[in-house]
GROMACS .gro file of C-alpha atoms in nm:
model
  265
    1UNK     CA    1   5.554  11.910  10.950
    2UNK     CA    2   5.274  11.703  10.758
    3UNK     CA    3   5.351  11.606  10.440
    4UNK     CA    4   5.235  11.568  10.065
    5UNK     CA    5   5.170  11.192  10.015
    6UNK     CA    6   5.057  10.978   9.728
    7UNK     CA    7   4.896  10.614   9.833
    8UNK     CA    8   4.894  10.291   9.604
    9UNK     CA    9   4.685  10.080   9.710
   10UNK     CA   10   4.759   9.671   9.714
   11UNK     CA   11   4.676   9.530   9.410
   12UNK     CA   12   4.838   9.161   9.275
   13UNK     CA   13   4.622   8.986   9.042
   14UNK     CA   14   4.731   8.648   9.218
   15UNK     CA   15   4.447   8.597   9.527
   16UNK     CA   16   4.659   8.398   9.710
   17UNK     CA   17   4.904   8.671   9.716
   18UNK     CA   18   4.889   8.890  10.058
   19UNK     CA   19   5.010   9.232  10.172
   20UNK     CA   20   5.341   9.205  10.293
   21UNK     CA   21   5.253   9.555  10.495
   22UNK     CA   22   5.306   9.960  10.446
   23UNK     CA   23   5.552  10.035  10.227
   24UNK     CA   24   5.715  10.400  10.235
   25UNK     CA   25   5.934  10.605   9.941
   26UNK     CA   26   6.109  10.875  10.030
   27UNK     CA   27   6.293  11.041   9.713
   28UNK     CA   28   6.600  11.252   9.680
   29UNK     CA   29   6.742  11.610   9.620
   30UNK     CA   30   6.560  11.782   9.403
   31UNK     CA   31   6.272  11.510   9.352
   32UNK     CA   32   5.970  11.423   9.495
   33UNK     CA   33   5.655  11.158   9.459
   34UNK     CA   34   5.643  11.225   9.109
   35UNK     CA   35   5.920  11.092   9.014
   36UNK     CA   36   5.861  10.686   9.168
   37UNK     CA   37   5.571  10.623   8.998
   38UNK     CA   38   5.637  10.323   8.780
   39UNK     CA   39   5.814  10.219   9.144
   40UNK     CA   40   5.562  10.275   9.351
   41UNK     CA   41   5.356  10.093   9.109
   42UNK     CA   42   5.538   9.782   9.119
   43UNK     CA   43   5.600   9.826   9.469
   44UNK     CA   44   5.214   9.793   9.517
   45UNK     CA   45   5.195   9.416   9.402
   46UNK     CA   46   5.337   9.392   9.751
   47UNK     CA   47   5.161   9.588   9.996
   48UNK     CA   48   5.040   9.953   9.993
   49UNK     CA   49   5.271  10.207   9.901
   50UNK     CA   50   5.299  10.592  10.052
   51UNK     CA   51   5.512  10.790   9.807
   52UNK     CA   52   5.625  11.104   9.985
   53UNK     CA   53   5.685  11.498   9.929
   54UNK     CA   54   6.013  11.543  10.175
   55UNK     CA   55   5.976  11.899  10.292
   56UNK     CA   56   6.069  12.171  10.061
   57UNK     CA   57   6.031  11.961   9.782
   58UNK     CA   58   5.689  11.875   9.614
   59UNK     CA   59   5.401  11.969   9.736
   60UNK     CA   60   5.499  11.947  10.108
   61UNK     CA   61   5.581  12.269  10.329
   62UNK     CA   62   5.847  12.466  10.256
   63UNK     CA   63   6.052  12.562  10.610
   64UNK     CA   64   6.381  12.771  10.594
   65UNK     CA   65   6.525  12.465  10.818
   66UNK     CA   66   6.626  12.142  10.617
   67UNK     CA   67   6.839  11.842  10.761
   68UNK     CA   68   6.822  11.479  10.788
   69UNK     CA   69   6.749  11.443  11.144
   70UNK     CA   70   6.412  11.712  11.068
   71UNK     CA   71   6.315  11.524  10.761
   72UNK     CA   72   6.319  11.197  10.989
   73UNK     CA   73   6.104  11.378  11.271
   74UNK     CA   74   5.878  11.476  10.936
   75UNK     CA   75   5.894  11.123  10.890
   76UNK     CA   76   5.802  10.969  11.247
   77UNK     CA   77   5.513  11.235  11.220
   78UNK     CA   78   5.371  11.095  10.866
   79UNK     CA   79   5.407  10.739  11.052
   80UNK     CA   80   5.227  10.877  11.336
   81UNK     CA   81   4.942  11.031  11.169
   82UNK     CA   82   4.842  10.765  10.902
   83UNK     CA   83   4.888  10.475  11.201
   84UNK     CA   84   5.152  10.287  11.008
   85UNK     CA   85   5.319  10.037  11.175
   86UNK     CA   86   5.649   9.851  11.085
   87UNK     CA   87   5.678   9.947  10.748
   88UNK     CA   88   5.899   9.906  10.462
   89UNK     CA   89   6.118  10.199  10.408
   90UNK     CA   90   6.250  10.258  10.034
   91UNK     CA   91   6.490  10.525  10.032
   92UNK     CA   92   6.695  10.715   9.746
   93UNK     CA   93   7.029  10.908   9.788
   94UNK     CA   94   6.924  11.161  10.028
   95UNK     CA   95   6.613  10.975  10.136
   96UNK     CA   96   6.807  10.691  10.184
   97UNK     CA   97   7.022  10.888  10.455
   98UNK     CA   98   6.670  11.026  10.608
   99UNK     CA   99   6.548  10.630  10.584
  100UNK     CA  100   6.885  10.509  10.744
  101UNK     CA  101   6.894  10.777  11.000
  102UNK     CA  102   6.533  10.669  11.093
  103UNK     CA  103   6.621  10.329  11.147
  104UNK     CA  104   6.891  10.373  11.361
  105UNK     CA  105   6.721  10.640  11.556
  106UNK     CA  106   6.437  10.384  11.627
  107UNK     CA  107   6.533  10.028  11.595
  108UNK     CA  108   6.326   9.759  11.574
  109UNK     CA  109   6.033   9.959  11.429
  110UNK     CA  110   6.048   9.905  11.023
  111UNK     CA  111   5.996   9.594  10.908
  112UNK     CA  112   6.313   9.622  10.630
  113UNK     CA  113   6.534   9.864  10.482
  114UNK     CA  114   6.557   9.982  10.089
  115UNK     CA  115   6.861  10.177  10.036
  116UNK     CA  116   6.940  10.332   9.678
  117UNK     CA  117   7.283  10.435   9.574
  118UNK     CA  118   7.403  10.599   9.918
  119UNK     CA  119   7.606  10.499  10.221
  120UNK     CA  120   7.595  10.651  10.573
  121UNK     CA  121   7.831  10.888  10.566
  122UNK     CA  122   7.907  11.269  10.481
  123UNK     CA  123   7.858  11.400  10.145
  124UNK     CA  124   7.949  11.731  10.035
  125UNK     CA  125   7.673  11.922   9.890
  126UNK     CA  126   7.776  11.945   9.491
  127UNK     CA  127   7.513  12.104   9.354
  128UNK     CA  128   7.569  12.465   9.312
  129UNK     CA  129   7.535  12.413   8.879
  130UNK     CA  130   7.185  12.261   9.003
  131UNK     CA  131   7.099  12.529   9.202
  132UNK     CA  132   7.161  12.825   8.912
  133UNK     CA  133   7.006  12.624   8.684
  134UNK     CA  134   6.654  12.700   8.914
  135UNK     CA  135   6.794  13.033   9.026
  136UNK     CA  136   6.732  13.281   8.742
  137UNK     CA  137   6.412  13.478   8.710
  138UNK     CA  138   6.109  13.267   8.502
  139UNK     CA  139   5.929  13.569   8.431
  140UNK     CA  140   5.951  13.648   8.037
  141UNK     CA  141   5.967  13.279   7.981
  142UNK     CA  142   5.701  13.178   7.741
  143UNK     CA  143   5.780  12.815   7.735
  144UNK     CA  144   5.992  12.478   7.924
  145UNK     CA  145   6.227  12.487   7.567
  146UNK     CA  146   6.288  12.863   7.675
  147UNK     CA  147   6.384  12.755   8.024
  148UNK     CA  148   6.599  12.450   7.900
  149UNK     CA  149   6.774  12.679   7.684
  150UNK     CA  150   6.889  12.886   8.025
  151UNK     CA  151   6.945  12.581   8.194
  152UNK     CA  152   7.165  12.427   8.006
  153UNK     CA  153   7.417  12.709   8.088
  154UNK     CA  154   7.442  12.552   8.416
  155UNK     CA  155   7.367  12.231   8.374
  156UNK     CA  156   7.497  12.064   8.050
  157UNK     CA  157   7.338  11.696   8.161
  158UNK     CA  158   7.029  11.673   7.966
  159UNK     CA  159   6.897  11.409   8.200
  160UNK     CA  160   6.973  11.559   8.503
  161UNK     CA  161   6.771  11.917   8.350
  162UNK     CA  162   6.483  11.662   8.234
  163UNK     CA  163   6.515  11.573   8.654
  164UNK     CA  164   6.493  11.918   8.788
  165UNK     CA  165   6.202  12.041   8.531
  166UNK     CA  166   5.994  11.796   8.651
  167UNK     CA  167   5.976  12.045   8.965
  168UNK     CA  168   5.861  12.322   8.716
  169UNK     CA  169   5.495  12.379   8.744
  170UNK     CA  170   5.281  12.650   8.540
  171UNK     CA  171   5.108  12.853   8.672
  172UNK     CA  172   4.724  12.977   8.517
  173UNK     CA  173   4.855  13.305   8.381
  174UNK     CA  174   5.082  13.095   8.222
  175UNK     CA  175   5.353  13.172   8.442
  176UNK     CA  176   5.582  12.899   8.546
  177UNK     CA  177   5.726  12.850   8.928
  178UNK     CA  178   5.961  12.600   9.134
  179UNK     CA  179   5.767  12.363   9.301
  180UNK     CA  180   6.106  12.366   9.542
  181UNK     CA  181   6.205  12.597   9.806
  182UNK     CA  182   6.519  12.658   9.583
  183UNK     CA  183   6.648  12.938   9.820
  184UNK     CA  184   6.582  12.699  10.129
  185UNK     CA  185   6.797  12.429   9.974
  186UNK     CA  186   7.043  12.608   9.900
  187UNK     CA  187   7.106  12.781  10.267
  188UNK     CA  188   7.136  12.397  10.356
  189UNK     CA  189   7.449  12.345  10.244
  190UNK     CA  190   7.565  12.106  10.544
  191UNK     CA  191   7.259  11.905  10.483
  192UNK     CA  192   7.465  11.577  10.437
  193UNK     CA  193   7.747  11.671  10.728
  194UNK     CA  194   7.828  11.470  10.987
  195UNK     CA  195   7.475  11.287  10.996
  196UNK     CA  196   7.630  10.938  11.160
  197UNK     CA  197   7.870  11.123  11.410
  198UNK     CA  198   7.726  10.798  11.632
  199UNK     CA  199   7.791  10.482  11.706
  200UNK     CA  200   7.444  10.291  11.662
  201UNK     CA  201   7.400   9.990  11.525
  202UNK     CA  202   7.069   9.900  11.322
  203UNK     CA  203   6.953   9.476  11.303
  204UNK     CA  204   6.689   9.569  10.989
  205UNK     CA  205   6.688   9.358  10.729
  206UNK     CA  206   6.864   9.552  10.483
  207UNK     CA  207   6.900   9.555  10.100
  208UNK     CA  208   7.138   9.832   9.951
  209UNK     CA  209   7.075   9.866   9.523
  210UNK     CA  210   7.400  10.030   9.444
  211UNK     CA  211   7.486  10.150   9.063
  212UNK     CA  212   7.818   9.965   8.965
  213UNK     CA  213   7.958  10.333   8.799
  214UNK     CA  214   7.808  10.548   9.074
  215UNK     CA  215   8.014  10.826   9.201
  216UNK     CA  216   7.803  10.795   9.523
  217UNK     CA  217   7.950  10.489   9.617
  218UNK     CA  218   8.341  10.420   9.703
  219UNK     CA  219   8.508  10.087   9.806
  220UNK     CA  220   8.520  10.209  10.176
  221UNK     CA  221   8.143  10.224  10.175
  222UNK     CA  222   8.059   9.893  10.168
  223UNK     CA  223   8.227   9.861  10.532
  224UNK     CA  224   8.096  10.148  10.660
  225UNK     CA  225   7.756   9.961  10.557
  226UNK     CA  226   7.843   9.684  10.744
  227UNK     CA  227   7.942   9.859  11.041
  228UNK     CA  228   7.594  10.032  11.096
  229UNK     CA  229   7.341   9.777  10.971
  230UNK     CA  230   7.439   9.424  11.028
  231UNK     CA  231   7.209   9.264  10.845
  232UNK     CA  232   7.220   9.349  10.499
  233UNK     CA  233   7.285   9.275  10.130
  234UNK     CA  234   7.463   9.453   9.850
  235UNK     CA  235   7.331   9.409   9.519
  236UNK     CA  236   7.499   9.601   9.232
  237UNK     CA  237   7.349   9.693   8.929
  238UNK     CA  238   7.590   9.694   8.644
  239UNK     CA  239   7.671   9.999   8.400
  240UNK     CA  240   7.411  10.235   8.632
  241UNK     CA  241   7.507  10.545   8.800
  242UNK     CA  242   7.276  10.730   9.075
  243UNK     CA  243   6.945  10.712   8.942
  244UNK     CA  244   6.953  10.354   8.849
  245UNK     CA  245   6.540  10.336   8.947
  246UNK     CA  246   6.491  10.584   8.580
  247UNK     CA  247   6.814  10.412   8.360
  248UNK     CA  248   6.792  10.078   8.471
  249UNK     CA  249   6.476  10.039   8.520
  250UNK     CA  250   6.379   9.685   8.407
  251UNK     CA  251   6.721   9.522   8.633
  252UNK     CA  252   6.632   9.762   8.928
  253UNK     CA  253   6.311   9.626   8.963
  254UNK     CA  254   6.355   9.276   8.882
  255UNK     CA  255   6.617   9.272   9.212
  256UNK     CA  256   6.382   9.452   9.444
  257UNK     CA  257   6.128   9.222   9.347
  258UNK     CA  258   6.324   8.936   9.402
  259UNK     CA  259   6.460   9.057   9.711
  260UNK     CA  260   6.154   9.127   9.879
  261UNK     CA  261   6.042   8.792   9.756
  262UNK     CA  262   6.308   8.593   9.875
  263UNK     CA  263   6.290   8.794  10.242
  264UNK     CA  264   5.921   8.723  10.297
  265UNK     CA  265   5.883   8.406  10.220
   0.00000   0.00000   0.00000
């Protein structure tokens, strides 16, 4: 499947500062490029960034089939097409499975590993508030404090409806429409089964940013980290939950900056 991409290209005011390479995003549930653009930003001090539409999210293809090994062929095929060779892959809670699938499916090819706030392991798919909350019909809707209003019977989280409406797009009869293949989502529902039924073992250079509250992340994680990718650091971010990249902003950034820093001396 080709994909929906957004490029950033290197920029660092310092001259003597040079490329460190391709770096890749690839977001989670429910989000897409638009929502890493103060990251991708940042990011492209570095090197040049990609920000990509997963399928059924975005702008990218919608497909009735959706699973992390198919987002990871998606993947090889973006790498394929643009000629982008040992990247940096930056990946959040369900693009961080995708990114860590990847990896271990072709080791030695990325240059290092970005995980946010997920481990490799099976997660069951909690989202059927989320899934209501873009389910009803939009027609009659005259405004996004109209749709809020509906949403919020599913989904009391004002952030979290603030995360999914930045999927809503209006239309020029000012009709408005999910960006995501809602229905295709939710038919999915074993998206995050049984993804690292294998015994692989990855030597990327690894950085896990993990929220210190997250419910993503339990004690037995941290070996089941270890266990796959033997080469990488934990850095937790203090007070943040799953989306520490939008709440902790400032602290997430300052670590991945100093990470990278520190590992490309």
């Amino acid at each position: 499947m080709k994909l929906n991409y957004k490029v950033y290209p290197f920029q660092n005011s310092d001259p003597t500062k040079k490329s460190m390479g391709d770096i890749v995003i690839l977001h989670g549930l429910f989000g897409s490029s638009k929502n890493w653009v103060t990251v991708a930003r940042f990011l492209s001090e570095f090197g040049q960034v990609y920000a990509i539409d997963q399928r059924n999210h975005g702008d990218s293809p919608h497909s009735d089939e959706h699973s992390i090994p198919l987002m990871a062929d998606d993947l090889e095929t973006f790498l394929n097409q643009l000629n982008i060779q040992n990247p940096i892959l930056l990946g959040h809670s369900m693009g961080g499975l995708v990114a860590m699938y990847f990896d271990l499916m072709h080791p030695g090819l990325l240059r290092s590993l970005i995980i946010q706030d997920i481990a490799p392991r099976s997660y069951p798919f909690a989202y059927d508030n989320e899934i209501l909350s873009m389910s009803f019909p939009l027609s009659g809707f005259n405004s996004r404090t109209e749709i809020d209003t509906e949403m919020a019977k599913y989904v009391k989280d004002t952030f979290i409806r603030q995360f999914l409406q930045m999927n809503l797009e209006r239309e020029e009869d000012g009709s408005y429409r999910w960006k995501l293949n809602v229905e295709g989502i939710n038919h999915a529902r074993r998206v995050f089964d049984d993804v690292f039924s294998f015994d692989r073992i990855s030597n990327t250079r690894t950085l896990f940013l993990l929220g210190g509250n997250s419910e993503y992340i339990k004690e037995s994680d941290l070996s089941i980290m270890d266990r796959f990718f033997k080469n990488n650091v934990k850095v937790k971010i203090e007070g943040g939950g799953h989306y520490i990249h939008f709440t902790h902003q400032k602290v997430f950034l300052e670590k991945l900056g100093n990470w990278l820093q520190n590992e490309f001396v």
